[in-house]
mmCIF file with all atom_site columns, C-alpha atoms in Angstrom:
data_model
loop_
_atom_site.group_PDB
_atom_site.id
_atom_site.type_symbol
_atom_site.label_atom_id
_atom_site.label_alt_id
_atom_site.label_comp_id
_atom_site.label_asym_id
_atom_site.label_entity_id
_atom_site.label_seq_id
_atom_site.pdbx_PDB_ins_code
_atom_site.Cartn_x
_atom_site.Cartn_y
_atom_site.Cartn_z
_atom_site.occupancy
_atom_site.B_iso_or_equiv
_atom_site.pdbx_formal_charge
_atom_site.auth_seq_id
_atom_site.auth_comp_id
_atom_site.auth_asym_id
_atom_site.auth_atom_id
_atom_site.pdbx_PDB_model_num
ATOM 1   C CA . MET A 1 1   ? 12.759  2.840   9.276   1.00 76.00 ? 1   MET A CA 1
ATOM 2   C CA . SER A 1 2   ? 10.073  0.778   7.643   1.00 85.00 ? 2   SER A CA 1
ATOM 3   C CA . LEU A 1 3   ? 7.612   1.581   4.906   1.00 89.00 ? 3   LEU A CA 1
ATOM 4   C CA . PHE A 1 4   ? 4.429   -0.458  5.060   1.00 94.00 ? 4   PHE A CA 1
ATOM 5   C CA . LEU A 1 5   ? 2.331   -0.767  1.878   1.00 96.00 ? 5   LEU A CA 1
ATOM 6   C CA . ILE A 1 6   ? -1.171  -2.075  2.481   1.00 98.00 ? 6   ILE A CA 1
ATOM 7   C CA . ARG A 1 7   ? -3.947  -2.803  0.041   1.00 97.00 ? 7   ARG A CA 1
ATOM 8   C CA . HIS A 1 8   ? -7.345  -1.673  1.338   1.00 98.00 ? 8   HIS A CA 1
ATOM 9   C CA . GLY A 1 9   ? -9.688  -4.179  2.990   1.00 98.00 ? 9   GLY A CA 1
ATOM 10  C CA . GLN A 1 10  ? -12.271 -6.140  1.032   1.00 97.00 ? 10  GLN A CA 1
ATOM 11  C CA . SER A 1 11  ? -14.862 -3.835  -0.520  1.00 95.00 ? 11  SER A CA 1
ATOM 12  C CA . ALA A 1 12  ? -18.348 -4.637  -1.729  1.00 92.00 ? 12  ALA A CA 1
ATOM 13  C CA . ALA A 1 13  ? -17.008 -4.470  -5.296  1.00 89.00 ? 13  ALA A CA 1
ATOM 14  C CA . ASN A 1 14  ? -14.208 -6.956  -4.478  1.00 88.00 ? 14  ASN A CA 1
ATOM 15  C CA . ARG A 1 15  ? -16.772 -9.351  -3.070  1.00 86.00 ? 15  ARG A CA 1
ATOM 16  C CA . ALA A 1 16  ? -19.160 -8.921  -5.999  1.00 81.00 ? 16  ALA A CA 1
ATOM 17  C CA . THR A 1 17  ? -16.731 -9.888  -8.731  1.00 65.00 ? 17  THR A CA 1
ATOM 18  C CA . HIS A 1 18  ? -13.458 -11.700 -9.209  1.00 53.00 ? 18  HIS A CA 1
ATOM 19  C CA . ALA A 1 19  ? -12.819 -10.604 -12.804 1.00 46.00 ? 19  ALA A CA 1
ATOM 20  C CA . ASP A 1 20  ? -9.085  -10.130 -13.282 1.00 45.00 ? 20  ASP A CA 1
ATOM 21  C CA . GLU A 1 21  ? -9.490  -6.671  -14.802 1.00 45.00 ? 21  GLU A CA 1
ATOM 22  C CA . ARG A 1 22  ? -11.836 -5.393  -12.069 1.00 46.00 ? 22  ARG A CA 1
ATOM 23  C CA . ASN A 1 23  ? -9.196  -3.607  -10.011 1.00 46.00 ? 23  ASN A CA 1
ATOM 24  C CA . LEU A 1 24  ? -7.538  -2.055  -13.043 1.00 43.00 ? 24  LEU A CA 1
ATOM 25  C CA . VAL A 1 25  ? -10.517 -0.147  -14.345 1.00 43.00 ? 25  VAL A CA 1
ATOM 26  C CA . ASP A 1 26  ? -11.881 2.782   -12.367 1.00 43.00 ? 26  ASP A CA 1
ATOM 27  C CA . THR A 1 27  ? -15.606 2.361   -12.850 1.00 47.00 ? 27  THR A CA 1
ATOM 28  C CA . GLY A 1 28  ? -16.448 5.258   -10.583 1.00 50.00 ? 28  GLY A CA 1
ATOM 29  C CA . ASP A 1 29  ? -17.322 2.685   -7.937  1.00 63.00 ? 29  ASP A CA 1
ATOM 30  C CA . ASP A 1 30  ? -16.363 3.972   -4.521  1.00 83.00 ? 30  ASP A CA 1
ATOM 31  C CA . SER A 1 31  ? -17.625 1.023   -2.537  1.00 89.00 ? 31  SER A CA 1
ATOM 32  C CA . HIS A 1 32  ? -17.413 0.656   1.214   1.00 94.00 ? 32  HIS A CA 1
ATOM 33  C CA . LEU A 1 33  ? -15.662 -2.056  3.160   1.00 96.00 ? 33  LEU A CA 1
ATOM 34  C CA . THR A 1 34  ? -17.554 -5.246  3.846   1.00 96.00 ? 34  THR A CA 1
ATOM 35  C CA . ARG A 1 35  ? -17.658 -6.661  7.385   1.00 97.00 ? 35  ARG A CA 1
ATOM 36  C CA . LEU A 1 36  ? -14.797 -8.921  6.359   1.00 98.00 ? 36  LEU A CA 1
ATOM 37  C CA . GLY A 1 37  ? -12.903 -5.863  5.037   1.00 98.00 ? 37  GLY A CA 1
ATOM 38  C CA . GLU A 1 38  ? -13.342 -4.179  8.432   1.00 98.00 ? 38  GLU A CA 1
ATOM 39  C CA . LEU A 1 39  ? -12.045 -7.309  10.180  1.00 98.00 ? 39  LEU A CA 1
ATOM 40  C CA . GLN A 1 40  ? -9.060  -7.498  7.795   1.00 98.00 ? 40  GLN A CA 1
ATOM 41  C CA . SER A 1 41  ? -8.314  -3.826  8.569   1.00 98.00 ? 41  SER A CA 1
ATOM 42  C CA . LYS A 1 42  ? -8.411  -4.503  12.323  1.00 98.00 ? 42  LYS A CA 1
ATOM 43  C CA . ARG A 1 43  ? -6.064  -7.450  11.963  1.00 98.00 ? 43  ARG A CA 1
ATOM 44  C CA . VAL A 1 44  ? -3.519  -5.493  9.909   1.00 98.00 ? 44  VAL A CA 1
ATOM 45  C CA . GLY A 1 45  ? -3.850  -2.557  12.350  1.00 96.00 ? 45  GLY A CA 1
ATOM 46  C CA . GLN A 1 46  ? -3.041  -4.855  15.279  1.00 96.00 ? 46  GLN A CA 1
ATOM 47  C CA . THR A 1 47  ? -0.055  -6.221  13.356  1.00 96.00 ? 47  THR A CA 1
ATOM 48  C CA . LEU A 1 48  ? 1.234   -2.724  12.563  1.00 94.00 ? 48  LEU A CA 1
ATOM 49  C CA . ALA A 1 49  ? 0.915   -1.744  16.235  1.00 92.00 ? 49  ALA A CA 1
ATOM 50  C CA . ARG A 1 50  ? 3.028   -4.777  17.148  1.00 92.00 ? 50  ARG A CA 1
ATOM 51  C CA . LEU A 1 51  ? 5.600   -4.200  14.383  1.00 89.00 ? 51  LEU A CA 1
ATOM 52  C CA . THR A 1 52  ? 6.084   -0.530  15.282  1.00 86.00 ? 52  THR A CA 1
ATOM 53  C CA . LYS A 1 53  ? 6.230   -1.099  19.049  1.00 81.00 ? 53  LYS A CA 1
ATOM 54  C CA . ASN A 1 54  ? 9.869   0.023   19.207  1.00 59.00 ? 54  ASN A CA 1
ATOM 55  C CA . ASN A 1 55  ? 8.893   3.218   17.401  1.00 65.00 ? 55  ASN A CA 1
ATOM 56  C CA . PRO A 1 56  ? 5.222   3.879   18.194  1.00 62.00 ? 56  PRO A CA 1
ATOM 57  C CA . ASP A 1 57  ? 5.192   7.325   16.629  1.00 69.00 ? 57  ASP A CA 1
ATOM 58  C CA . VAL A 1 58  ? 4.207   6.498   13.076  1.00 78.00 ? 58  VAL A CA 1
ATOM 59  C CA . PRO A 1 59  ? 3.719   10.105  11.956  1.00 78.00 ? 59  PRO A CA 1
ATOM 60  C CA . THR A 1 60  ? 1.434   9.614   8.965   1.00 87.00 ? 60  THR A CA 1
ATOM 61  C CA . ILE A 1 61  ? -0.897  7.096   7.415   1.00 94.00 ? 61  ILE A CA 1
ATOM 62  C CA . HIS A 1 62  ? -1.072  8.023   3.722   1.00 93.00 ? 62  HIS A CA 1
ATOM 63  C CA . CYS A 1 63  ? -4.148  6.768   1.870   1.00 96.00 ? 63  CYS A CA 1
ATOM 64  C CA . SER A 1 64  ? -6.193  7.038   -1.281  1.00 96.00 ? 64  SER A CA 1
ATOM 65  C CA . PRO A 1 65  ? -9.263  9.302   -1.096  1.00 96.00 ? 65  PRO A CA 1
ATOM 66  C CA . LEU A 1 66  ? -11.552 6.448   -2.150  1.00 96.00 ? 66  LEU A CA 1
ATOM 67  C CA . VAL A 1 67  ? -13.907 5.318   0.621   1.00 96.00 ? 67  VAL A CA 1
ATOM 68  C CA . ARG A 1 68  ? -12.557 1.766   0.950   1.00 97.00 ? 68  ARG A CA 1
ATOM 69  C CA . ALA A 1 69  ? -8.989  3.047   1.482   1.00 97.00 ? 69  ALA A CA 1
ATOM 70  C CA . GLU A 1 70  ? -10.064 5.811   3.877   1.00 97.00 ? 70  GLU A CA 1
ATOM 71  C CA . GLN A 1 71  ? -12.128 3.341   5.906   1.00 98.00 ? 71  GLN A CA 1
ATOM 72  C CA . THR A 1 72  ? -9.134  0.992   6.087   1.00 98.00 ? 72  THR A CA 1
ATOM 73  C CA . ALA A 1 73  ? -6.926  3.906   7.211   1.00 98.00 ? 73  ALA A CA 1
ATOM 74  C CA . HIS A 1 74  ? -9.343  4.942   9.956   1.00 98.00 ? 74  HIS A CA 1
ATOM 75  C CA . VAL A 1 75  ? -9.572  1.400   11.340  1.00 98.00 ? 75  VAL A CA 1
ATOM 76  C CA . ILE A 1 76  ? -5.761  1.140   11.339  1.00 97.00 ? 76  ILE A CA 1
ATOM 77  C CA . HIS A 1 77  ? -5.591  4.574   12.988  1.00 95.00 ? 77  HIS A CA 1
ATOM 78  C CA . GLN A 1 78  ? -7.333  3.087   16.038  1.00 95.00 ? 78  GLN A CA 1
ATOM 79  C CA . TYR A 1 79  ? -4.169  1.007   16.581  1.00 94.00 ? 79  TYR A CA 1
ATOM 80  C CA . LEU A 1 80  ? -1.766  3.851   15.699  1.00 93.00 ? 80  LEU A CA 1
ATOM 81  C CA . PRO A 1 81  ? -3.587  6.725   17.458  1.00 91.00 ? 81  PRO A CA 1
ATOM 82  C CA . HIS A 1 82  ? -0.724  9.228   17.319  1.00 88.00 ? 82  HIS A CA 1
ATOM 83  C CA . ALA A 1 83  ? -0.510  9.063   13.534  1.00 91.00 ? 83  ALA A CA 1
ATOM 84  C CA . ARG A 1 84  ? -2.372  11.499  11.345  1.00 90.00 ? 84  ARG A CA 1
ATOM 85  C CA . VAL A 1 85  ? -4.311  10.292  8.301   1.00 95.00 ? 85  VAL A CA 1
ATOM 86  C CA . GLU A 1 86  ? -3.632  12.115  5.025   1.00 93.00 ? 86  GLU A CA 1
ATOM 87  C CA . THR A 1 87  ? -5.340  11.432  1.723   1.00 95.00 ? 87  THR A CA 1
ATOM 88  C CA . HIS A 1 88  ? -3.490  11.785  -1.570  1.00 93.00 ? 88  HIS A CA 1
ATOM 89  C CA . THR A 1 89  ? -5.219  11.788  -4.944  1.00 91.00 ? 89  THR A CA 1
ATOM 90  C CA . ALA A 1 90  ? -2.069  10.225  -6.444  1.00 91.00 ? 90  ALA A CA 1
ATOM 91  C CA . LEU A 1 91  ? -2.905  7.041   -4.487  1.00 93.00 ? 91  LEU A CA 1
ATOM 92  C CA . ARG A 1 92  ? -6.346  6.794   -6.132  1.00 91.00 ? 92  ARG A CA 1
ATOM 93  C CA . GLU A 1 93  ? -6.971  3.685   -8.247  1.00 88.00 ? 93  GLU A CA 1
ATOM 94  C CA . ILE A 1 94  ? -5.503  3.810   -11.746 1.00 83.00 ? 94  ILE A CA 1
ATOM 95  C CA . GLU A 1 95  ? -8.002  4.801   -14.390 1.00 77.00 ? 95  GLU A CA 1
ATOM 96  C CA . VAL A 1 96  ? -7.732  3.128   -17.782 1.00 73.00 ? 96  VAL A CA 1
ATOM 97  C CA . ARG A 1 97  ? -9.253  5.024   -20.714 1.00 74.00 ? 97  ARG A CA 1
ATOM 98  C CA . ASP A 1 98  ? -9.961  3.342   -24.026 1.00 75.00 ? 98  ASP A CA 1
ATOM 99  C CA . GLY A 1 99  ? -8.193  0.164   -22.892 1.00 72.00 ? 99  GLY A CA 1
ATOM 100 C CA . ASP A 1 100 ? -4.758  1.833   -22.921 1.00 75.00 ? 100 ASP A CA 1
ATOM 101 C CA . VAL A 1 101 ? -3.114  0.216   -19.903 1.00 75.00 ? 101 VAL A CA 1
ATOM 102 C CA . SER A 1 102 ? 0.405   1.496   -20.662 1.00 78.00 ? 102 SER A CA 1
ATOM 103 C CA . ALA A 1 103 ? -0.762  5.123   -20.811 1.00 79.00 ? 103 ALA A CA 1
ATOM 104 C CA . ALA A 1 104 ? -2.651  4.676   -17.533 1.00 78.00 ? 104 ALA A CA 1
ATOM 105 C CA . VAL A 1 105 ? 0.400   3.212   -15.787 1.00 79.00 ? 105 VAL A CA 1
ATOM 106 C CA . LYS A 1 106 ? 2.664   5.952   -17.202 1.00 81.00 ? 106 LYS A CA 1
ATOM 107 C CA . SER A 1 107 ? 0.265   8.624   -15.941 1.00 81.00 ? 107 SER A CA 1
ATOM 108 C CA . ALA A 1 108 ? 0.032   6.954   -12.515 1.00 83.00 ? 108 ALA A CA 1
ATOM 109 C CA . ARG A 1 109 ? 3.825   6.752   -12.289 1.00 82.00 ? 109 ARG A CA 1
ATOM 110 C CA . ALA A 1 110 ? 4.075   10.506  -12.931 1.00 83.00 ? 110 ALA A CA 1
ATOM 111 C CA . ASP A 1 111 ? 1.371   11.191  -10.322 1.00 83.00 ? 111 ASP A CA 1
ATOM 112 C CA . LEU A 1 112 ? 3.143   8.988   -7.762  1.00 86.00 ? 112 LEU A CA 1
ATOM 113 C CA . ASN A 1 113 ? 6.549   10.687  -8.134  1.00 82.00 ? 113 ASN A CA 1
ATOM 114 C CA . GLY A 1 114 ? 5.714   13.059  -5.274  1.00 81.00 ? 114 GLY A CA 1
ATOM 115 C CA . ILE A 1 115 ? 4.771   10.208  -2.947  1.00 80.00 ? 115 ILE A CA 1
ATOM 116 C CA . VAL A 1 116 ? 7.909   8.255   -3.846  1.00 78.00 ? 116 VAL A CA 1
ATOM 117 C CA . SER A 1 117 ? 10.060  11.370  -3.242  1.00 78.00 ? 117 SER A CA 1
ATOM 118 C CA . HIS A 1 118 ? 8.377   11.894  0.145   1.00 73.00 ? 118 HIS A CA 1
ATOM 119 C CA . ILE A 1 119 ? 9.036   8.268   1.084   1.00 72.00 ? 119 ILE A CA 1
ATOM 120 C CA . LYS A 1 120 ? 12.683  8.495   0.104   1.00 69.00 ? 120 LYS A CA 1
ATOM 121 C CA . GLN A 1 121 ? 13.156  11.779  2.007   1.00 72.00 ? 121 GLN A CA 1
ATOM 122 C CA . ASN A 1 122 ? 11.604  10.405  5.189   1.00 65.00 ? 122 ASN A CA 1
ATOM 123 C CA . PHE A 1 123 ? 13.657  7.265   5.716   1.00 62.00 ? 123 PHE A CA 1
ATOM 124 C CA . GLN A 1 124 ? 14.079  8.115   9.405   1.00 67.00 ? 124 GLN A CA 1
ATOM 125 C CA . GLU A 1 125 ? 10.411  7.597   10.272  1.00 73.00 ? 125 GLU A CA 1
ATOM 126 C CA . PRO A 1 126 ? 8.098   4.637   9.708   1.00 81.00 ? 126 PRO A CA 1
ATOM 127 C CA . LEU A 1 127 ? 5.448   5.283   7.054   1.00 86.00 ? 127 LEU A CA 1
ATOM 128 C CA . VAL A 1 128 ? 2.158   3.565   6.265   1.00 93.00 ? 128 VAL A CA 1
ATOM 129 C CA . CYS A 1 129 ? 0.630   3.797   2.798   1.00 95.00 ? 129 CYS A CA 1
ATOM 130 C CA . ILE A 1 130 ? -2.828  2.396   1.985   1.00 97.00 ? 130 ILE A CA 1
ATOM 131 C CA . ALA A 1 131 ? -3.728  2.133   -1.669  1.00 95.00 ? 131 ALA A CA 1
ATOM 132 C CA . HIS A 1 132 ? -5.142  -0.034  -4.433  1.00 94.00 ? 132 HIS A CA 1
ATOM 133 C CA . GLU A 1 133 ? -3.621  -3.040  -6.146  1.00 91.00 ? 133 GLU A CA 1
ATOM 134 C CA . TRP A 1 134 ? -2.485  -1.368  -9.371  1.00 87.00 ? 134 TRP A CA 1
ATOM 135 C CA . VAL A 1 135 ? -1.184  1.721   -7.579  1.00 92.00 ? 135 VAL A CA 1
ATOM 136 C CA . MET A 1 136 ? 0.850   -0.596  -5.367  1.00 93.00 ? 136 MET A CA 1
ATOM 137 C CA . GLN A 1 137 ? 2.242   -2.232  -8.513  1.00 89.00 ? 137 GLN A CA 1
ATOM 138 C CA . VAL A 1 138 ? 3.586   1.106   -9.707  1.00 89.00 ? 138 VAL A CA 1
ATOM 139 C CA . LEU A 1 139 ? 4.885   2.028   -6.235  1.00 89.00 ? 139 LEU A CA 1
ATOM 140 C CA . MET A 1 140 ? 6.694   -1.306  -5.979  1.00 89.00 ? 140 MET A CA 1
ATOM 141 C CA . GLN A 1 141 ? 8.349   -0.805  -9.361  1.00 86.00 ? 141 GLN A CA 1
ATOM 142 C CA . SER A 1 142 ? 9.451   2.739   -8.462  1.00 84.00 ? 142 SER A CA 1
ATOM 143 C CA . LEU A 1 143 ? 10.758  1.799   -5.015  1.00 84.00 ? 143 LEU A CA 1
ATOM 144 C CA . LEU A 1 144 ? 12.622  -1.218  -6.379  1.00 83.00 ? 144 LEU A CA 1
ATOM 145 C CA . GLY A 1 145 ? 14.208  0.978   -9.048  1.00 80.00 ? 145 GLY A CA 1
ATOM 146 C CA . CYS A 1 146 ? 12.714  -0.854  -12.010 1.00 81.00 ? 146 CYS A CA 1
ATOM 147 C CA . PRO A 1 147 ? 9.950   1.458   -13.270 1.00 71.00 ? 147 PRO A CA 1
ATOM 148 C CA . LYS A 1 148 ? 9.790   -0.174  -16.689 1.00 72.00 ? 148 LYS A CA 1
ATOM 149 C CA . CYS A 1 149 ? 9.982   -3.818  -15.586 1.00 73.00 ? 149 CYS A CA 1
ATOM 150 C CA . ASP A 1 150 ? 7.249   -6.284  -16.413 1.00 74.00 ? 150 ASP A CA 1
ATOM 151 C CA . ILE A 1 151 ? 7.102   -7.809  -12.940 1.00 79.00 ? 151 ILE A CA 1
ATOM 152 C CA . TRP A 1 152 ? 3.592   -7.662  -11.508 1.00 81.00 ? 152 TRP A CA 1
ATOM 153 C CA . PHE A 1 153 ? 2.388   -8.704  -8.095  1.00 87.00 ? 153 PHE A CA 1
ATOM 154 C CA . ARG A 1 154 ? -1.013  -9.825  -6.859  1.00 90.00 ? 154 ARG A CA 1
ATOM 155 C CA . PHE A 1 155 ? -1.911  -8.194  -3.540  1.00 96.00 ? 155 PHE A CA 1
ATOM 156 C CA . ALA A 1 156 ? -4.508  -9.614  -1.169  1.00 97.00 ? 156 ALA A CA 1
ATOM 157 C CA . ASN A 1 157 ? -6.852  -7.273  0.660   1.00 98.00 ? 157 ASN A CA 1
ATOM 158 C CA . CYS A 1 158 ? -5.042  -5.902  3.745   1.00 98.00 ? 158 CYS A CA 1
ATOM 159 C CA . SER A 1 159 ? -1.837  -7.681  2.811   1.00 98.00 ? 159 SER A CA 1
ATOM 160 C CA . LEU A 1 160 ? 1.279   -6.151  4.305   1.00 97.00 ? 160 LEU A CA 1
ATOM 161 C CA . THR A 1 161 ? 4.348   -5.364  2.217   1.00 96.00 ? 161 THR A CA 1
ATOM 162 C CA . GLU A 1 162 ? 7.289   -3.953  4.146   1.00 94.00 ? 162 GLU A CA 1
ATOM 163 C CA . PHE A 1 163 ? 10.388  -2.133  2.953   1.00 90.00 ? 163 PHE A CA 1
ATOM 164 C CA . GLU A 1 164 ? 13.273  -1.454  5.335   1.00 85.00 ? 164 GLU A CA 1
ATOM 165 C CA . VAL A 1 165 ? 16.099  1.027   5.049   1.00 74.00 ? 165 VAL A CA 1
ATOM 166 C CA . ASP A 1 166 ? 19.435  -0.756  5.023   1.00 70.00 ? 166 ASP A CA 1
ATOM 167 C CA . ARG A 1 167 ? 22.979  0.508   5.097   1.00 63.00 ? 167 ARG A CA 1
ATOM 168 C CA . CYS A 1 168 ? 24.392  -0.507  1.717   1.00 65.00 ? 168 CYS A CA 1
ATOM 169 C CA . ILE A 1 169 ? 27.839  -0.369  0.199   1.00 65.00 ? 169 ILE A CA 1
ATOM 170 C CA . ARG A 1 170 ? 27.975  1.352   -3.175  1.00 66.00 ? 170 ARG A CA 1
ATOM 171 C CA . SER A 1 171 ? 30.280  0.246   -5.965  1.00 70.00 ? 171 SER A CA 1
ATOM 172 C CA . ASP A 1 172 ? 32.711  3.019   -4.951  1.00 73.00 ? 172 ASP A CA 1
ATOM 173 C CA . GLY A 1 173 ? 32.984  1.517   -1.446  1.00 70.00 ? 173 GLY A CA 1
ATOM 174 C CA . ARG A 1 174 ? 30.977  4.253   0.326   1.00 67.00 ? 174 ARG A CA 1
ATOM 175 C CA . PHE A 1 175 ? 27.892  3.576   2.428   1.00 63.00 ? 175 PHE A CA 1
ATOM 176 C CA . HIS A 1 176 ? 24.430  4.856   1.608   1.00 62.00 ? 176 HIS A CA 1
ATOM 177 C CA . ASP A 1 177 ? 20.875  4.145   2.740   1.00 64.00 ? 177 ASP A CA 1
ATOM 178 C CA . GLY A 1 178 ? 18.946  1.835   0.457   1.00 72.00 ? 178 GLY A CA 1
ATOM 179 C CA . LEU A 1 179 ? 15.619  0.049   0.516   1.00 78.00 ? 179 LEU A CA 1
ATOM 180 C CA . SER A 1 180 ? 15.264  -3.678  0.917   1.00 83.00 ? 180 SER A CA 1
ATOM 181 C CA . LEU A 1 181 ? 12.083  -5.665  0.596   1.00 89.00 ? 181 LEU A CA 1
ATOM 182 C CA . ALA A 1 182 ? 11.425  -7.282  3.997   1.00 92.00 ? 182 ALA A CA 1
ATOM 183 C CA . SER A 1 183 ? 8.045   -8.851  3.211   1.00 95.00 ? 183 SER A CA 1
ATOM 184 C CA . LEU A 1 184 ? 5.751   -9.068  0.209   1.00 96.00 ? 184 LEU A CA 1
ATOM 185 C CA . ASN A 1 185 ? 1.987   -9.597  0.330   1.00 97.00 ? 185 ASN A CA 1
ATOM 186 C CA . ASP A 1 186 ? 2.192   -10.937 3.909   1.00 98.00 ? 186 ASP A CA 1
ATOM 187 C CA . VAL A 1 187 ? -1.182  -12.263 5.053   1.00 98.00 ? 187 VAL A CA 1
ATOM 188 C CA . THR A 1 188 ? -0.050  -14.224 8.118   1.00 98.00 ? 188 THR A CA 1
ATOM 189 C CA . HIS A 1 189 ? -2.120  -11.875 10.310  1.00 98.00 ? 189 HIS A CA 1
ATOM 190 C CA . LEU A 1 190 ? -5.272  -13.173 8.560   1.00 98.00 ? 190 LEU A CA 1
ATOM 191 C CA . ASP A 1 191 ? -6.945  -16.557 8.925   1.00 98.00 ? 191 ASP A CA 1
ATOM 192 C CA . ASN A 1 192 ? -7.195  -18.575 5.691   1.00 97.00 ? 192 ASN A CA 1
ATOM 193 C CA . ASP A 1 193 ? -10.902 -17.794 5.303   1.00 96.00 ? 193 ASP A CA 1
ATOM 194 C CA . GLN A 1 194 ? -10.144 -14.052 5.656   1.00 97.00 ? 194 GLN A CA 1
ATOM 195 C CA . ILE A 1 195 ? -7.817  -13.861 2.638   1.00 97.00 ? 195 ILE A CA 1
ATOM 196 C CA . THR A 1 196 ? -9.467  -12.192 -0.359  1.00 96.00 ? 196 THR A CA 1
ATOM 197 C CA . PHE A 1 197 ? -8.344  -10.429 -3.534  1.00 92.00 ? 197 PHE A CA 1
#
């Protein structure tokens, strides 16, 4: 089984500004994909179709309810037509109030517990999750088992991060299923001039 984390395609807001804090603060902006964002979504959709060829029945594409994530999901759905698209408010961009980043991340982590539990319970089927950069940060930390670590990643628009389920040996010598990171922020499906943040 694979879990594919994808940041939404380039939005009008992404194109308008490159301020480092832009994706952290929920300004109420629910901007649409740009033409480039639509192209990025097509390219990642084609890649997902190729990667899941041995198991074409991706049951669900989970996405944020914000327009840019839903638009990305619907473009990808064209390449995974048997999947259903489900929106989850927990995947919505993290909202920072009064500049308190740690409180915002803690709140997001609590909101995402249900999604993480669902992912861990459904190891037998491939899953696709489309979200926002800071939500993906928190998901990565939770899935890697380091929810309080200070490791942060920068995700390109429509980058592909893949987790695989591996058979692992525990310290007591018994086997169990565990996650391994197969790819991080993969943009090889995009041309150089199509890579945006």
